[in-house]
Coordinates of C-alpha atoms in Angstrom, one line a residue:
X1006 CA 0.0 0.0 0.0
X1007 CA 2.6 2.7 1.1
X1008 CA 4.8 1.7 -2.4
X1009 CA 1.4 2.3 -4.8
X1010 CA 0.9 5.6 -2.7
X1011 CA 4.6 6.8 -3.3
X1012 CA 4.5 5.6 -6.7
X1013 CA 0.9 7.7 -7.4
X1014 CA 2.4 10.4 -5.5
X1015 CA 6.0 10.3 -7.9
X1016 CA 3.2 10.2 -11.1
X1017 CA 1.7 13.4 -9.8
X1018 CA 4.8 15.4 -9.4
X1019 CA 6.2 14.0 -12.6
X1020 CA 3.2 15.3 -14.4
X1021 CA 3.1 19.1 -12.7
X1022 CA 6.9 19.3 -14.0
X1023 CA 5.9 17.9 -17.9
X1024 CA 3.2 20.6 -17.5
X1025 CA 5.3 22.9 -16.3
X1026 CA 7.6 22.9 -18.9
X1027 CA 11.4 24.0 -18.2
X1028 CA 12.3 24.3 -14.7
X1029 CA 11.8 27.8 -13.7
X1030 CA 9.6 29.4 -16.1
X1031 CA 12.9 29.1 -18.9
X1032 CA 11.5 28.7 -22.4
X1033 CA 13.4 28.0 -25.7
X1034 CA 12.6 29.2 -29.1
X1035 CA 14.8 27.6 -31.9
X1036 CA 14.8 28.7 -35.3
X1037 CA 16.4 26.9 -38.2
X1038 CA 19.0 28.9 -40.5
X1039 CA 15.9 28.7 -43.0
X1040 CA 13.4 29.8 -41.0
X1041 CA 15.0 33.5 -42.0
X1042 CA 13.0 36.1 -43.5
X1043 CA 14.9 38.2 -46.4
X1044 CA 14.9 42.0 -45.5
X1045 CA 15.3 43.0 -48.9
X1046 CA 13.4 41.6 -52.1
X1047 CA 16.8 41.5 -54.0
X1048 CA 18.3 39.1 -51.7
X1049 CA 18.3 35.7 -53.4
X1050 CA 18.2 33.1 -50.4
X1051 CA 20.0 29.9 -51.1
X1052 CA 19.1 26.8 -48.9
X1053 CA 21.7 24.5 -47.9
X1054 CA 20.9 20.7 -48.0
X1055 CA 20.2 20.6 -44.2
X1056 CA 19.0 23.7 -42.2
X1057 CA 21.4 26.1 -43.4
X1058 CA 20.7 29.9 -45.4
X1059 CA 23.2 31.4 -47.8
X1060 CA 23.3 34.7 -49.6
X1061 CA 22.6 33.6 -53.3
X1062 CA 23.0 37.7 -54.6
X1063 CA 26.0 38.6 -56.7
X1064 CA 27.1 42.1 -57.0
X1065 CA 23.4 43.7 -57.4
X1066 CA 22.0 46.2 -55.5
X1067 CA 20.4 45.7 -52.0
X1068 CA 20.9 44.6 -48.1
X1069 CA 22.5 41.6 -47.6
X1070 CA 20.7 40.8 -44.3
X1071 CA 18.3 38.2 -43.2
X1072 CA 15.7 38.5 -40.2
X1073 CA 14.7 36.0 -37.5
X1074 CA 12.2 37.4 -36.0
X1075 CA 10.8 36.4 -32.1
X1076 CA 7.5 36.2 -30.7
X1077 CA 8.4 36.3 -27.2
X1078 CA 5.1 37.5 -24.9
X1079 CA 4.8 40.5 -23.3
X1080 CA 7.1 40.5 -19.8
X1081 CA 9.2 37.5 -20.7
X1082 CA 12.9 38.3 -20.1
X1083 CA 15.6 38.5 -22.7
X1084 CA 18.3 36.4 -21.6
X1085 CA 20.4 35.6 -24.6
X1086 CA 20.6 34.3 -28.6
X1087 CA 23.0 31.7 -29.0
X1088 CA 23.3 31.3 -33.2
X1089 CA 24.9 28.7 -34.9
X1090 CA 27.1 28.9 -38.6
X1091 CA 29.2 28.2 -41.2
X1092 CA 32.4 30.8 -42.3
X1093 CA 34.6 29.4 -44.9
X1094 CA 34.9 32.8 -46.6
X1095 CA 38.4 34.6 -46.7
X1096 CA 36.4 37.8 -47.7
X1097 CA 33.0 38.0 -45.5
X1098 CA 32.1 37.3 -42.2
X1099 CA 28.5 36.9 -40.7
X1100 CA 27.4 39.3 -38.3
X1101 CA 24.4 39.3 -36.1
X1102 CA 22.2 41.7 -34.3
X1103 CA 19.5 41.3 -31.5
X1104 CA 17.3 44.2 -32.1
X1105 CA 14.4 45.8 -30.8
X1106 CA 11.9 48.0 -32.8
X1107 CA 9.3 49.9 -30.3
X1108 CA 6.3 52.2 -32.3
X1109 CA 5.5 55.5 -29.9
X1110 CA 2.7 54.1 -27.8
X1111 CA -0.8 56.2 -28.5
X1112 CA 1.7 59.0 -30.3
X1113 CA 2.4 59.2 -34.3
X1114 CA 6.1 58.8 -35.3
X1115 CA 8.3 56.3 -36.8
X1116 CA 10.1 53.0 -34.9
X1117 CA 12.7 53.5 -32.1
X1118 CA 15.7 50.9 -33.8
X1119 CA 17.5 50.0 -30.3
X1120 CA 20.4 47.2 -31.2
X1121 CA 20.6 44.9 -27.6
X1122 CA 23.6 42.5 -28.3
X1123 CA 26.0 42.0 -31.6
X1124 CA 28.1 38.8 -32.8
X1125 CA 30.5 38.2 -35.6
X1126 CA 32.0 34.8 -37.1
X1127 CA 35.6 36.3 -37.0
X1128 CA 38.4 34.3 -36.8
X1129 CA 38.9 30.8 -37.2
X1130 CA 37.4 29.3 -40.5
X1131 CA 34.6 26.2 -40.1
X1132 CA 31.9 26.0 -37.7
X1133 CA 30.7 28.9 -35.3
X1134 CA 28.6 29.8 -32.4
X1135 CA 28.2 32.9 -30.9
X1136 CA 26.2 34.3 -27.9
X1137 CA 24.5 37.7 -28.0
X1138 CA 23.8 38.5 -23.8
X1139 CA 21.8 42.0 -24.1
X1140 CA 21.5 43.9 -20.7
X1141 CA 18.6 43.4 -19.0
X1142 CA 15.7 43.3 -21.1
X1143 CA 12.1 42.9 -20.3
X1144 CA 10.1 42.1 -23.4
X1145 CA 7.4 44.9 -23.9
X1146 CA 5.7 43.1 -27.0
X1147 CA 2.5 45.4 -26.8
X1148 CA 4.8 48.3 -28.6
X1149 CA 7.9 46.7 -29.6
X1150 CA 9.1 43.7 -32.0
X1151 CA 12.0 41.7 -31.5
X1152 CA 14.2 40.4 -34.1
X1153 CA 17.7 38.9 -34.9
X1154 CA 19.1 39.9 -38.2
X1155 CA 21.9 37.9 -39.9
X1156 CA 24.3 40.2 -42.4
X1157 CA 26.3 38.1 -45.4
X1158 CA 27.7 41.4 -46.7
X1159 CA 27.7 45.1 -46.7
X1160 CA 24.9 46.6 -48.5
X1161 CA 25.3 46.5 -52.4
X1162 CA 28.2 43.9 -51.9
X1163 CA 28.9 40.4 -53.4
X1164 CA 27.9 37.9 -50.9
X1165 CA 30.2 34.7 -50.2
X1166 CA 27.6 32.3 -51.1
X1167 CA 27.8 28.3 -50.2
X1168 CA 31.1 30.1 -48.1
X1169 CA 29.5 31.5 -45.2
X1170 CA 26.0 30.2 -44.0
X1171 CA 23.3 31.0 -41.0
X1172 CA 23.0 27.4 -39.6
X1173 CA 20.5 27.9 -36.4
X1174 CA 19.1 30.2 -33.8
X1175 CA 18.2 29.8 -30.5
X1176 CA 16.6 32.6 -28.2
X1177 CA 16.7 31.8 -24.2
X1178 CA 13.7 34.2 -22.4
X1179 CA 12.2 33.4 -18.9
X1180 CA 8.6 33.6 -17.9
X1181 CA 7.8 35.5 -15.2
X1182 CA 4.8 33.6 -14.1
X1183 CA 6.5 30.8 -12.2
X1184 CA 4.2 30.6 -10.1
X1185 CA 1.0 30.0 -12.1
X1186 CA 2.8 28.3 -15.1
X1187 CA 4.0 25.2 -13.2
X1188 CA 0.2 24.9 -10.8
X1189 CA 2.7 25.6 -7.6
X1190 CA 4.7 22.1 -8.1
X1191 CA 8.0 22.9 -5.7

């Protein structure tokens, strides 16, 4: 009797945490390098044979940047965005920015551009991963969109093609809520 009470008392604890999620409210959003959004209608987009994005564009005109964007909810904390990547190009290197874009709340004007946390794949040649750790930052999504946005090349530039690719993305935020998310499980 006291074995089938501990053992429907290890069930019940065992489904609170699978409800619960992550331990402590942590959530993970993973993007795949193709799950980028081309900023510019010029920018060919090449797809690797696994989960990998390439700047296809030659020498025309146009950014060279492509856009991950988040949906994090509103008062979820920023913690970090861990991307993954490819640089086998002597001449380019893949940069990254975490970026937030707030519109004036109840006001006319254009979007507040506030860049959290850069990354570049300089140096060694191969494989890459980088961690962009902004300060503090409290997601207000009700006025403000946050994205990541991965740049092959200057503007109006030759990309490096197959050479340098955006492989995965990974944003680390925390939800607030502990409390109610996880039906106060310890």
């Amino acid at each position: 009797m006291t074995k089938a009470l501990l053992l429907a008392a290890g069930f019940v604890l065992a489904s609170a945490q699978a409800n619960a999620g992550v331990l402590y409210g942590t959530d993970y959003d993973s993007y795949n390098g193709r799950s980028g959004r081309p900023s510019d209608s010029l920018l060919s987009l090449g797809r690797d044979g696994n989960f990998g994005a390439y700047c296809q564009s030659g020498a025309s005109s146009g950014r060279r940047t492509v856009v991950y964007p988040f949906d994090i909810p509103d008062q979820f904390e920023v913690f970090s965005v861990r991307v993954w990547g490819i640089d086998d190009s002597a001449s380019n290197n893949l940069s990254y920015e975490l970026v937030k874009s707030c519109q004036p709340f109840l006001s006319g004007g254009g979007p507040v551009r506030t860049v959290l946390a850069t990354a570049a794949s300089s140096g060694t040649p191969g494989n890459f991963s980088q961690l962009l750790i902004p300060a503090e930052q409290v997601a207000t999504s009700s006025t403000c969109a946050y994205f990541l946005e991965a740049r092959f090349a200057p503007d109006n530039s030759a990309c490096a093609g197959f050479d340098l690719r955006s492989v995965r993305v990974r944003l680390l935020s925390n939800n607030p809520d502990v409390i109610f998310r996880n039906g106060f499980a310890p």
